[in-house]
Coordinates of C-alpha atoms and ligand atoms in Angstrom, one line a residue:
X17 CA 12.1 -31.1 -0.3
X18 CA 8.6 -31.7 -1.7
X19 CA 6.4 -33.6 0.6
X20 CA 3.5 -33.7 -1.7
X21 CA 1.6 -36.3 0.4
X22 CA 2.1 -34.6 3.7
X23 CA -1.2 -32.8 3.6
X24 CA -4.5 -34.3 4.0
X25 CA -7.4 -32.0 4.7
X26 CA -9.6 -32.8 7.5
X27 CA -13.2 -31.6 7.2
X28 CA -12.7 -29.8 10.6
X29 CA -11.4 -26.6 9.2
X30 CA -14.6 -25.8 7.6
X31 CA -16.3 -25.7 11.0
X32 CA -13.5 -24.3 13.1
X33 CA -14.8 -21.7 15.6
X34 CA -13.5 -18.2 15.3
X35 CA -10.3 -18.5 17.3
X36 CA -10.4 -15.6 19.7
X37 CA -7.6 -16.1 22.0
X38 CA -7.2 -14.8 25.5
X39 CA -4.3 -12.6 26.3
X40 CA -1.5 -14.7 27.5
X41 CA 2.0 -13.9 28.5
X42 CA 4.9 -14.4 26.1
X43 CA 5.4 -18.1 25.8
X44 CA 8.3 -19.8 24.3
X45 CA 8.4 -22.6 21.7
X46 CA 11.7 -24.0 20.8
X47 CA 13.5 -20.8 21.7
X48 CA 11.2 -18.5 19.7
X49 CA 9.4 -15.8 21.6
X50 CA 5.7 -15.8 20.9
X51 CA 4.1 -12.6 21.9
X52 CA 0.7 -12.5 23.4
X53 CA -1.9 -11.9 20.8
X54 CA -3.0 -8.3 20.7
X55 CA -6.2 -7.8 19.0
X56 CA -6.3 -4.5 20.9
X57 CA -5.3 -1.9 18.4
X58 CA -2.9 0.5 20.0
X59 CA -3.1 2.9 17.1
X60 CA -6.7 3.9 17.7
X61 CA -8.6 5.5 20.7
X62 CA -11.7 3.6 19.8
X63 CA -13.1 0.9 22.1
X64 CA -15.1 -1.2 19.7
X65 CA -16.0 -3.8 22.4
X66 CA -18.0 -1.0 24.1
X67 CA -19.4 1.0 21.1
X68 CA -18.6 0.9 17.4
X69 CA -19.8 2.3 14.2
X70 CA -21.8 0.3 11.7
X71 CA -22.7 2.7 8.8
X72 CA -21.6 6.1 7.8
X73 CA -23.6 8.7 6.0
X74 CA -21.2 11.4 4.9
X75 CA -22.0 14.8 3.5
X76 CA -18.9 16.7 2.3
X77 CA -18.2 20.0 0.7
X78 CA -14.8 20.4 -1.0
X79 CA -13.5 23.9 -0.8
X80 CA -10.4 24.4 -3.0
X81 CA -10.1 28.0 -2.1
X82 CA -9.6 27.4 1.6
X83 CA -8.2 24.0 1.0
X84 CA -10.6 22.4 3.5
X85 CA -13.3 19.8 3.6
X86 CA -16.4 20.7 5.6
X87 CA -18.5 17.7 6.4
X88 CA -21.3 16.1 8.4
X89 CA -20.5 12.5 9.3
X90 CA -23.6 10.7 10.6
X91 CA -22.9 7.3 12.1
X92 CA -25.3 4.5 12.8
X93 CA -23.7 2.8 15.9
X94 CA -23.9 -0.4 17.8
X95 CA -23.6 -0.6 21.6
X96 CA -25.1 -2.2 24.6
X97 CA -25.8 0.5 27.1
X98 CA -22.3 1.9 26.7
X99 CA -21.6 5.2 28.4
X100 CA -19.8 6.7 25.5
X101 CA -18.4 6.1 22.0
X102 CA -14.9 7.1 21.1
X103 CA -13.7 8.3 17.7
X104 CA -10.2 9.2 16.3
X105 CA -9.5 12.6 14.9
X106 CA -6.4 14.5 13.9
X107 CA -6.3 18.2 12.9
X108 CA -10.1 18.3 12.7
X109 CA -12.2 21.1 14.0
X110 CA -15.4 19.7 15.5
X111 CA -18.1 22.2 15.0
X112 CA -20.9 20.4 16.7
X113 CA -22.3 17.0 17.7
X114 CA -25.9 15.8 17.6
X115 CA -27.4 12.5 18.5
X116 CA -30.5 10.4 17.6
X117 CA -32.8 10.6 14.6
X118 CA -33.9 14.0 15.6
X119 CA -30.4 15.4 15.8
X120 CA -30.5 16.8 19.2
X121 CA -27.4 19.0 20.0
X122 CA -25.1 17.1 22.3
X123 CA -22.0 17.4 24.3
X124 CA -18.6 15.9 23.4
X125 CA -15.1 15.9 24.7
X126 CA -11.8 16.2 22.9
X127 CA -8.7 14.4 24.3
X128 CA -5.2 15.9 24.3
X129 CA -3.4 16.1 21.0
X130 CA -0.8 13.5 20.2
X131 CA 1.6 13.8 17.3
X132 CA 1.0 10.2 16.1
X133 CA -2.5 9.4 17.4
X134 CA -4.2 12.7 17.1
X135 CA -7.1 13.5 19.4
X136 CA -9.9 11.3 20.7
X137 CA -13.4 12.5 20.3
X138 CA -15.6 11.1 23.1
X139 CA -19.4 11.4 22.8
X140 CA -21.6 10.4 25.8
X141 CA -24.4 8.0 24.9
X142 CA -27.9 7.3 26.1
X143 CA -29.0 3.7 26.2
X144 CA -31.2 4.4 23.1
X145 CA -28.7 6.4 21.1
X146 CA -28.3 4.7 17.7
X147 CA -27.0 7.7 15.6
X148 CA -24.3 10.2 16.3
X149 CA -23.8 13.1 13.9
X150 CA -20.5 15.0 13.8
X151 CA -20.2 18.4 12.0
X152 CA -16.6 19.1 11.3
X153 CA -13.9 20.8 9.2
X154 CA -10.4 19.8 8.1
X155 CA -7.5 22.1 8.2
X156 CA -5.3 22.9 5.1
X157 CA -2.5 20.9 6.8
X158 CA -4.6 17.7 7.3
X159 CA -2.1 15.0 6.5
X160 CA -4.2 12.6 4.3
X161 CA -5.1 15.4 1.9
X162 CA -3.0 16.7 -1.0
X163 CA -4.4 19.8 -2.6
X164 CA -2.8 20.5 -6.0
X165 CA -3.0 23.9 -7.6
X166 CA -3.9 24.0 -11.4
X167 CA -0.2 24.5 -12.0
X168 CA 0.8 21.5 -9.9
X169 CA -1.8 19.2 -11.5
X170 CA -0.7 20.5 -15.0
X171 CA -4.4 21.0 -15.9
X172 CA -6.4 24.1 -15.9
X173 CA -8.1 22.8 -12.8
X174 CA -7.0 21.9 -9.3
X175 CA -6.8 18.4 -7.9
X176 CA -7.4 16.8 -4.5
X177 CA -6.8 13.2 -3.3
X178 CA -6.7 11.4 0.0
X179 CA -4.3 8.7 1.3
X180 CA -5.7 7.1 4.4
X181 CA -3.5 4.1 5.1
X182 CA -2.2 3.5 7.7
X183 CA -3.7 6.0 10.2
X184 CA -4.6 9.1 8.3
X185 CA -8.3 8.6 7.7
X186 CA -8.8 10.4 11.0
X187 CA -7.2 13.6 9.4
X188 CA -10.1 14.0 7.0
X189 CA -13.0 12.3 8.7
X190 CA -13.8 11.6 12.4
X191 CA -13.8 7.8 12.4
X192 CA -12.9 4.7 14.4
X193 CA -9.6 4.4 12.6
X194 CA -8.7 0.8 13.3
X195 CA -8.4 -1.9 10.7
X196 CA -10.4 -4.2 12.9
X197 CA -13.5 -2.0 12.7
X198 CA -15.6 -2.1 9.5
X199 CA -18.6 -0.1 8.3
X200 CA -20.6 0.5 5.1
X201 CA -21.0 4.0 3.8
X202 CA -22.8 6.4 1.5
X203 CA -21.7 9.8 0.7
X204 CA -22.7 13.0 -0.9
X205 CA -19.8 15.2 -2.1
X206 CA -20.1 18.7 -3.5
X207 CA -17.3 20.0 -5.7
X208 CA -16.7 23.0 -7.9
X209 CA -18.6 22.6 -11.2
X210 CA -16.8 20.9 -14.0
X211 CA -14.7 18.6 -11.7
X212 CA -15.4 14.9 -11.1
X213 CA -15.4 13.3 -7.6
X214 CA -14.6 9.6 -7.1
X215 CA -14.4 7.5 -3.9
X216 CA -13.7 3.9 -2.8
X217 CA -17.3 3.2 -3.6
X218 CA -19.7 2.9 -6.6
X219 CA -18.6 5.8 -8.8
X220 CA -19.9 8.2 -11.5
X221 CA -18.5 7.8 -15.0
X222 CA -19.4 11.3 -16.1
X223 CA -19.0 14.9 -14.8
X224 CA -22.1 16.1 -13.0
X225 CA -23.5 19.5 -14.1
X226 CA -24.1 20.6 -10.6
X227 CA -20.9 19.3 -9.0
X228 CA -23.0 17.1 -6.8
X229 CA -22.0 13.4 -6.4
X230 CA -23.5 10.5 -4.6
X231 CA -21.7 7.3 -3.6
X232 CA -22.4 4.0 -1.9
X233 CA -20.1 1.3 -0.5
X234 CA -22.2 -1.7 0.4
X235 CA -19.5 -3.9 1.6
X236 CA -18.2 -3.1 5.1
X237 CA -14.7 -1.7 5.0
X238 CA -12.2 -0.4 7.6
X239 CA -11.5 3.4 7.8
X240 CA -8.1 3.1 6.1
X241 CA -9.8 2.2 2.9
X242 CA -11.9 5.4 2.8
X243 CA -10.7 7.3 -0.2
X244 CA -11.6 10.3 -2.4
X245 CA -10.2 12.2 -5.3
X246 CA -11.5 15.3 -7.1
X247 CA -10.2 16.7 -10.3
X248 CA -10.4 16.9 -14.1
X249 CA -11.1 13.2 -14.5
X250 CA -12.3 11.2 -17.4
X251 CA -13.4 7.6 -17.5
X252 CA -12.7 4.8 -20.0
X253 CA -14.2 1.4 -19.3
X254 CA -12.6 -1.8 -20.5
X255 CA -15.6 -4.0 -20.1
X256 CA -17.9 -5.4 -17.5
X257 CA -15.4 -5.4 -14.6
X258 CA -12.8 -2.7 -14.9
X259 CA -11.9 0.7 -16.3
X260 CA -9.6 3.7 -15.9
X261 CA -10.1 7.1 -14.4
X262 CA -7.4 9.7 -15.2
X263 CA -6.7 13.2 -16.2
X264 CA -7.3 13.5 -19.9
X265 CA -3.6 13.8 -20.9
X266 CA -2.8 10.4 -19.5
X267 CA -6.0 8.5 -20.0
X268 CA -5.2 6.8 -23.3
X269 CA -1.7 5.8 -22.3
X270 CA -2.9 4.5 -19.0
X271 CA -5.7 2.6 -20.6
X272 CA -3.2 0.9 -23.0
X273 CA -0.8 0.2 -20.2
X274 CA -3.3 -1.6 -17.9
X275 CA -5.3 -3.4 -20.6
X276 CA -4.6 -6.8 -19.0
X277 CA -6.6 -5.8 -15.9
X278 CA -9.8 -7.8 -16.7
X279 CA -7.7 -10.8 -17.4
X280 CA -6.0 -10.4 -14.0
X281 CA -9.4 -10.3 -12.3
X282 CA -10.5 -13.4 -14.1
X283 CA -7.3 -15.3 -13.1
X284 CA -7.4 -14.1 -9.5
X285 CA -11.0 -15.1 -9.1
X286 CA -10.3 -18.6 -10.4
X287 CA -7.3 -18.9 -8.0
X288 CA -8.6 -17.3 -4.8
X289 CA -12.4 -17.3 -4.9
X290 CA -15.0 -14.9 -6.2
X291 CA -14.3 -11.2 -6.5
X292 CA -16.5 -9.6 -3.9
X293 CA -16.4 -5.9 -4.9
X294 CA -18.3 -5.9 -8.2
X295 CA -15.9 -3.6 -10.0
X296 CA -12.2 -2.9 -10.1
X297 CA -11.5 0.5 -11.5
X298 CA -8.1 2.2 -11.5
X299 CA -7.5 5.9 -10.8
X300 CA -4.3 7.3 -12.1
X301 CA -3.1 10.1 -9.9
X302 CA -0.8 13.0 -10.5
X303 CA 2.9 12.1 -10.1
X304 CA 3.1 13.4 -6.5
X305 CA 1.2 10.4 -5.2
X306 CA 3.5 9.1 -2.4
X307 CA 3.0 5.4 -3.1
X308 CA 3.1 3.0 -6.1
X309 CA -0.4 2.0 -5.4
X310 CA -3.2 2.0 -2.9
X311 CA -5.8 -0.7 -2.8
X312 CA -8.9 1.5 -2.2
X313 CA -11.8 -0.9 -2.7
X314 CA -13.5 -0.6 -6.1
X315 CA -11.0 2.1 -7.1
X316 CA -7.3 1.4 -6.8
X317 CA -5.1 4.5 -6.7
X318 CA -1.9 4.3 -8.8
X319 CA 1.1 6.4 -9.5
X320 CA 1.6 7.4 -13.1
X321 CA 5.2 6.3 -12.8
X322 CA 4.2 2.8 -13.7
X323 CA 3.0 3.9 -17.1
X324 CA 6.2 2.8 -18.8
X325 CA 4.8 2.4 -22.3
X326 CA 5.5 -1.4 -22.5
X327 CA 3.3 -2.9 -19.7
X328 CA 6.4 -3.9 -17.8
X329 CA 5.3 -2.6 -14.4
X330 CA 1.8 -4.0 -14.3
X331 CA 2.7 -6.2 -11.3
X332 CA 1.5 -3.2 -9.4
X333 CA -2.0 -3.6 -10.7
X334 CA -1.8 -7.4 -9.9
X335 CA -0.7 -6.4 -6.4
X336 CA -3.5 -3.9 -5.7
X337 CA -6.0 -6.3 -7.2
X338 CA -4.7 -9.1 -5.0
X339 CA -5.6 -6.9 -1.9
X340 CA -9.2 -7.4 -2.9
X341 CA -8.7 -10.8 -1.1
X342 CA -5.8 -10.3 1.2
X343 CA -6.3 -7.0 3.0
X344 CA -9.7 -5.7 1.9
X345 CA -11.7 -8.9 2.3
X346 CA -9.6 -10.4 5.2
X347 CA -8.0 -7.5 6.9
X348 CA -5.0 -7.3 9.3
X349 CA -6.5 -6.8 12.8
X350 CA -3.8 -4.4 13.8
X351 CA -0.8 -2.9 12.1
X352 CA 1.3 -5.5 13.9
X353 CA -0.4 -8.0 11.6
X354 CA 0.5 -6.0 8.5
X355 CA 2.3 -9.0 6.9
X356 CA -1.1 -10.8 6.6
X357 CA -2.0 -8.0 4.2
X358 CA 1.2 -7.5 2.3
X359 CA 3.0 -10.8 2.4
X360 CA -0.1 -12.7 1.2
X361 CA -0.7 -10.0 -1.4
X362 CA 2.8 -10.3 -2.9
X363 CA 2.2 -14.1 -3.1
X364 CA -1.1 -13.6 -4.8
X365 CA 0.4 -10.9 -7.1
X366 CA 3.1 -13.3 -8.4
X367 CA 0.6 -16.1 -8.9
X368 CA -1.5 -13.7 -11.0
X369 CA 1.5 -12.5 -13.0
X370 CA 2.5 -16.1 -13.7
X371 CA -0.9 -16.9 -15.1
X372 CA -1.3 -13.7 -17.1
X373 CA 2.3 -13.5 -18.4
X374 CA 4.7 -16.3 -17.7
X375 CA 6.5 -18.1 -14.9
X376 CA 9.8 -16.8 -16.2
X377 CA 8.4 -13.3 -15.6
X378 CA 7.2 -13.9 -12.1
X379 CA 10.5 -15.7 -11.2
X380 CA 12.3 -12.5 -12.2
X381 CA 10.0 -10.5 -9.9
X382 CA 10.5 -13.0 -7.2
X383 CA 14.3 -12.7 -7.4
X384 CA 14.2 -8.9 -7.4
X385 CA 12.0 -9.1 -4.3
X386 CA 14.5 -11.5 -2.7
X387 CA 17.3 -9.0 -3.3
X388 CA 15.2 -6.4 -1.5
X389 CA 14.7 -8.7 1.4
X390 CA 18.4 -9.6 1.7
X391 CA 19.2 -5.9 1.6
X392 CA 16.8 -5.1 4.4
X393 CA 18.0 -8.0 6.5
X394 CA 21.6 -6.8 6.1
X395 CA 20.7 -3.2 7.0
X396 CA 18.6 -4.1 10.1
X397 CA 20.7 -7.1 11.1
X398 CA 19.5 -10.7 11.2
X399 CA 18.6 -10.5 14.9
X400 CA 16.7 -7.3 14.8
X401 CA 13.2 -7.6 16.2
X402 CA 11.8 -5.7 13.2
X403 CA 12.8 -8.7 11.0
X404 CA 9.9 -10.7 12.5
X405 CA 6.7 -11.2 10.5
X406 CA 4.6 -10.4 13.5
X407 CA 5.4 -6.8 14.0
X408 CA 5.7 -4.7 17.2
X409 CA 4.7 -1.2 16.2
X410 CA 3.1 -0.1 19.4
X411 CA 3.9 3.6 20.1
X412 CA 5.5 3.8 16.7
X413 CA 4.2 5.0 13.4
X414 CA 3.0 2.0 11.4
X415 CA 4.8 3.5 8.4
X416 CA 7.9 2.0 9.9
X417 CA 6.4 -1.4 9.2
X418 CA 6.5 -0.8 5.5
X419 CA 9.7 -2.7 4.8
X420 CA 10.4 -5.8 2.7
X421 CA 10.0 -7.9 5.8
X422 CA 6.2 -7.9 5.7
X423 CA 6.2 -8.0 1.9
X424 CA 9.0 -10.3 0.9
X425 CA 9.6 -12.5 4.0
X426 CA 5.8 -12.8 4.1
X427 CA 5.9 -13.9 0.5
X428 CA 8.7 -16.4 1.1
X429 CA 6.8 -18.0 3.9
X430 CA 3.9 -18.9 1.6
X431 CA 6.3 -19.7 -1.3
X432 CA 8.3 -22.1 1.0
X433 CA 5.0 -23.6 2.1
X434 CA 4.2 -24.2 -1.6
X435 CA 7.6 -26.0 -2.0
X436 CA 7.0 -28.2 1.0
X437 CA 3.4 -29.1 0.9
X438 CA 2.5 -28.5 -2.7
X439 CA 0.8 -25.7 -4.6
X440 CA -2.6 -27.4 -4.2
X441 CA -2.3 -27.3 -0.5
X442 CA -1.5 -23.6 -0.4
X443 CA -4.3 -22.8 -2.8
X444 CA -6.7 -24.7 -0.6
X445 CA -5.5 -23.0 2.5
X446 CA -5.9 -19.6 1.0
X447 CA -9.3 -20.3 -0.4
X448 CA -10.5 -21.7 2.9
X449 CA -9.0 -18.7 4.8
X450 CA -10.6 -16.1 2.6
X451 CA -13.9 -17.9 2.8
X452 CA -13.8 -18.3 6.5
X453 CA -12.7 -14.7 7.3
X454 CA -14.5 -12.8 4.5
X455 CA -15.3 -9.2 5.6
X456 CA -13.5 -9.8 8.9
X457 CA -10.2 -8.9 10.4
X458 CA -7.6 -11.4 11.5
X459 CA -4.7 -11.5 13.9
X460 CA -1.5 -13.3 13.2
X461 CA -2.3 -15.8 16.0
X462 CA -5.6 -16.6 14.3
X463 CA -3.9 -17.4 11.1
X464 CA -1.2 -19.5 12.8
X465 CA -3.9 -21.5 14.7
X466 CA -5.8 -22.0 11.4
X467 CA -2.7 -23.1 9.5
X468 CA -1.5 -25.5 12.2
X469 CA -5.0 -27.0 12.3
X470 CA -4.9 -27.7 8.5
X471 CA -1.4 -28.9 8.0
X472 CA -1.1 -32.6 8.8
X473 CA 2.2 -32.1 10.5
X474 CA 0.8 -29.2 12.6
X475 CA 3.2 -26.9 10.8
X476 CA 6.3 -28.5 12.4
X477 CA 7.7 -29.4 8.9
X478 CA 8.1 -25.8 7.8
X479 CA 8.5 -24.4 11.3
X480 CA 5.5 -22.1 11.4
X481 CA 6.5 -20.4 14.7
X482 CA 10.1 -19.8 13.6
X483 CA 8.8 -18.2 10.4
X484 CA 6.2 -16.0 12.0
X485 CA 7.8 -15.1 15.3
X486 CA 11.5 -15.6 14.7
X487 CA 14.0 -13.0 13.4
X488 CA 16.0 -13.2 10.2
X489 CA 15.4 -15.7 7.5
X490 CA 14.7 -19.4 8.4
X491 CA 17.3 -21.8 6.8
X492 CA 14.6 -23.7 4.9
X493 CA 13.5 -20.5 3.0
X494 CA 12.9 -21.1 -0.7
X495 CA 15.5 -19.7 -3.0
X496 CA 14.6 -19.2 -6.6
X497 CA 16.9 -18.6 -9.5
X498 CA 15.7 -16.9 -12.7
X499 CA 17.2 -18.2 -15.8
X500 CA 17.1 -14.8 -17.4
X501 CA 19.0 -13.3 -14.5
X502 CA 21.5 -16.2 -14.6
X503 CA 22.3 -15.2 -18.2
X504 CA 22.7 -11.6 -17.1
X505 CA 25.3 -12.7 -14.6
X506 CA 27.5 -13.7 -17.5
X507 CA 27.0 -10.3 -19.1
X508 CA 27.9 -8.6 -15.9
X509 CA 31.0 -10.8 -15.3
X510 CA 32.2 -10.0 -18.8
X511 CA 31.6 -6.3 -18.3
X512 CA 33.5 -6.4 -15.1
X513 CA 36.6 -7.9 -16.7
X514 CA 36.6 -6.1 -20.1
X515 CA 34.7 -2.9 -19.3
X516 CA 33.4 -3.0 -22.8
X517 CA 30.0 -1.4 -22.9
X518 CA 29.8 -1.6 -26.6
X519 CA 29.9 -5.4 -26.4
X520 CA 26.7 -5.7 -24.3
X521 CA 23.9 -7.2 -26.2
X522 CA 20.6 -5.9 -24.7
X523 CA 18.3 -7.3 -27.4
X524 CA 15.1 -8.4 -25.8
X525 CA 15.8 -7.1 -22.3
X526 CA 12.7 -6.3 -20.4
X527 CA 12.5 -3.6 -17.7
X528 CA 13.1 -6.4 -15.1
X529 CA 16.3 -7.3 -16.8
X530 CA 17.4 -3.7 -16.8
X531 CA 16.6 -3.5 -13.1
X532 CA 18.7 -6.6 -12.4
X533 CA 21.5 -5.4 -14.6
X534 CA 21.6 -1.9 -13.1
X535 CA 21.4 -3.1 -9.5
X536 CA 24.4 -5.4 -10.1
X537 CA 26.6 -3.0 -12.0
X538 CA 30.3 -3.7 -11.3
X539 CA 32.2 -1.2 -9.2
X540 CA 34.4 -0.3 -12.1
X541 CA 31.6 0.1 -14.7
X542 CA 32.1 2.8 -17.3
X543 CA 29.1 4.9 -16.4
X544 CA 29.7 7.6 -19.0
X545 CA 29.8 4.9 -21.7
X546 CA 26.6 3.3 -20.4
X547 CA 24.8 6.7 -20.4
X548 CA 26.1 7.5 -23.8
X549 CA 25.0 4.2 -25.3
X550 CA 21.7 3.6 -23.5
X551 CA 20.5 7.1 -22.5
X552 CA 19.5 5.8 -19.1
X553 CA 18.8 9.2 -17.5
X554 CA 16.2 9.8 -20.2
X555 CA 14.5 6.5 -19.8
X556 CA 10.7 6.4 -19.6
X557 CA 10.9 3.6 -17.1
X558 CA 10.9 5.3 -13.6
X559 CA 11.9 2.0 -11.9
X560 CA 15.2 1.5 -13.6
X561 CA 15.9 5.1 -14.0
X562 CA 15.8 5.5 -10.2
X563 CA 18.2 2.6 -9.9
X564 CA 20.5 4.2 -12.4
X565 CA 20.5 7.5 -10.6
X566 CA 21.3 5.7 -7.3
X567 CA 24.2 3.9 -8.9
X568 CA 25.5 7.2 -10.4
X569 CA 25.4 8.9 -7.0
X570 CA 27.1 5.9 -5.4
X571 CA 29.9 5.7 -8.0
X572 CA 30.5 9.4 -8.2
X573 CA 29.1 10.0 -11.7
X574 CA 27.3 13.1 -10.6
X575 CA 27.7 16.1 -12.8
X576 CA 26.4 14.5 -16.0
X577 CA 23.1 13.4 -14.4
X578 CA 22.5 16.5 -12.4
X579 CA 19.8 17.9 -14.7
X580 CA 17.7 14.8 -15.3
X581 CA 18.0 13.9 -11.6
X582 CA 16.8 17.3 -10.5
X583 CA 13.9 17.0 -12.9
X584 CA 13.0 13.6 -11.6
X585 CA 13.0 14.7 -8.0
X586 CA 10.9 17.7 -8.8
X587 CA 8.3 15.9 -10.9
X588 CA 7.9 12.6 -9.0
X589 CA 6.6 12.4 -5.4
X590 CA 6.8 8.7 -4.9
X591 CA 8.5 8.1 -1.5
X592 CA 10.1 4.8 -2.5
X593 CA 12.1 6.7 -5.2
X594 CA 12.7 9.9 -3.3
X595 CA 14.2 8.7 0.0
X596 CA 17.1 6.7 -1.5
X597 CA 17.9 9.4 -4.0
X598 CA 18.1 12.2 -1.4
X599 CA 20.1 9.9 0.9
X600 CA 22.4 9.1 -2.1
X601 CA 22.9 12.7 -2.8
X602 CA 23.8 13.4 0.8
X603 CA 26.2 10.5 0.9
X604 CA 27.8 11.8 -2.3
X605 CA 28.5 15.1 -0.5
X606 CA 25.8 16.9 -2.4
X607 CA 24.0 18.0 0.8
X608 CA 23.6 21.6 -0.3
X609 CA 22.4 20.8 -3.8
X610 CA 20.0 18.3 -2.5
X611 CA 18.7 20.8 0.0
X612 CA 18.1 23.4 -2.8
X613 CA 16.3 20.8 -4.9
X614 CA 14.2 19.8 -2.0
X615 CA 13.3 23.4 -1.2
X616 CA 11.8 23.7 -4.7
X617 CA 10.2 20.3 -4.8
X618 CA 8.8 20.0 -1.3
X619 CA 5.6 22.0 -1.8
X620 CA 4.7 19.5 -4.6
X621 CA 5.1 16.4 -2.4
X622 CA 2.4 14.7 -0.3
X623 CA 2.8 15.1 3.5
X624 CA 3.8 11.4 3.7
X625 CA 6.8 11.9 1.4
X626 CA 7.6 15.3 3.0
X627 CA 7.7 13.7 6.5
X628 CA 10.2 11.0 5.4
X629 CA 12.5 13.5 3.6
X630 CA 12.3 16.1 6.4
X631 CA 13.7 13.4 8.7
X632 CA 16.6 12.6 6.3
X633 CA 17.6 16.3 6.2
X634 CA 17.1 16.7 9.9
X635 CA 19.6 13.9 10.5
X636 CA 22.0 15.9 8.5
X637 CA 21.5 19.2 10.3
X638 CA 19.0 20.8 7.9
X639 CA 15.7 21.8 9.5
X640 CA 12.6 23.0 7.7
X641 CA 11.8 26.4 9.2
Ligands
BES10 N1 -1.2 -0.8 0.8 C1 0.0 -0.6 0.3 C2 0.5 0.8 0.4 C3 0.6 1.3 1.9 C4 1.1 0.4 2.9 C5 0.3 2.6 2.2 C6 1.1 0.9 4.2 C7 0.4 3.0 3.5 C8 0.8 2.1 4.5 C9 0.1 -0.9 -1.2 O1 -0.7 -2.0 -1.6 C10 1.5 -1.3 -1.6 O2 2.0 -2.2 -1.1 N2 2.1 -0.5 -2.5 C11 3.4 -0.7 -3.0 C12 3.4 -1.3 -4.4 C13 3.5 -2.8 -4.4 C14 3.6 -3.3 -5.8 C15 4.6 -3.4 -3.6 C16 4.0 0.7 -3.2 O3 3.3 1.7 -3.1 O4 5.2 0.7 -3.5
ZN11 ZN1 0.2 -3.8 -0.8

């Protein structure tokens, strides 16, 4: 398979012009439908070709009592005699608009409200207008924001955080909310005394006496990377590059868990080019955070559910760090190009894990990822158009694009390339790509053109078009096998035939081995004996505890796990865990119990998780009133 010599680099790629393509009709290449490139972002009202933002100066007041932000967003803009500039907003009250250095009051127009897109805010421009200033307020229901009461944050103080990706930045800030539009920012944020505010920017390390904070982000970023959190936070630095922000009760355990962070930055920079964001700090959020992690530049947000006590879930840190190249430095132009962010990032993540830990470790992660992919392909069907890397999310919520297709099929594309053309080739391609497109956005078509221009065979060997535009999994996809997991297959086979839980030797199993083992549990497994011997419902590892609960629901071992499951669902708000567990309960004919648990837990979930779970219940005839 290995065609090590197939790749000779021409010097041309260094000087390749930015490949802006004209809109063409769908063309066909060997039976694969290649859609016209759409650098037009259908998820934003902004028209950046006419007028776009360049710099934001933000002044925010955080009001915990009313659960609103009140702000003045002053944008420096770029245009060439444009008649107007268009912003995205959702659930924002626009108080007034001013233009120019002098801040002359000015007219504006709000478009009609759309459930997904929100409302456009159109501001007429004069030829000389270079600044527009928007005075606004959020509403308590603004979707990006989660306001936690002191009780919910389990501190004596409240907590607030934002989650902007994919298109929720517009719910806390009027902005041109498209991944293809970048701007720098500085901000002043006023919070109640005693609390600390942090942003995706240069951050304070100590609490300010006055509750007044100042931030700067000197690198241009898209709006979905705007982020803020306010709460009882403390900081603990590792060294020159990284550190941890967390509520005091988790600070020490988090700092221990993520101690390899600086090593990861070192390894990643050696592999993929210089780290361009100066610092990489980590903010540990309360357990209601709806995602595992979010790559907010200079300050990655993470769920506390990865603090397992044994550093077994640090791939998440490697993942969010990897976005400092794939995603934050070179950004998907639209959400249809999401795989450029996530597929690349999973590849970088596993390369980092291999270097910092071992190749045996990253092979296990690779195989778990492969299982996820096969499951998604089976659920959707091999021919489903959502199994293409290049997505089509127009008129849909980009959240629907968060499936293992972008992540794991994207990963496998690069991994298969490595197998065919050699690791060196892939490293050179990635380095050249990140250098060429630094602080820019990229469409799938640009990457494909770039790649075909570099590969000596023009990409025909691997079948670039089939990989990117075809459905299902190409037949040449790399298939890995972890030796550790192969050994577990023996254990599982034995368990299936003799049902003897006492005979399982789990010495030296890592969390990944537990995950593999639990996913593969035989139909006839003695769950009571497993629970009795390994206390799985009380495990401190949320990843395999969630798998265990799913298995229990599937296999009808329900009463004994009722209490720990209820506790888990009420304490954790991470969507990836919640949706399969609520679905599992419903499938196990526990609809009413699930509904009762949800009624209690729902106020503690972020709107992103609430939305997904509301839908599950609505499909089963339960509507939130
Ligand atoms: N950027 C994503 C999270 C995201 C994607 C939020 C799309 C909103 C829309 C983040 O980098 C991510 O992929 N998180 C994963 C963890 C990762 C280890 C696969 C998650 O949250 O599970
Ligand atoms: Zn990611």
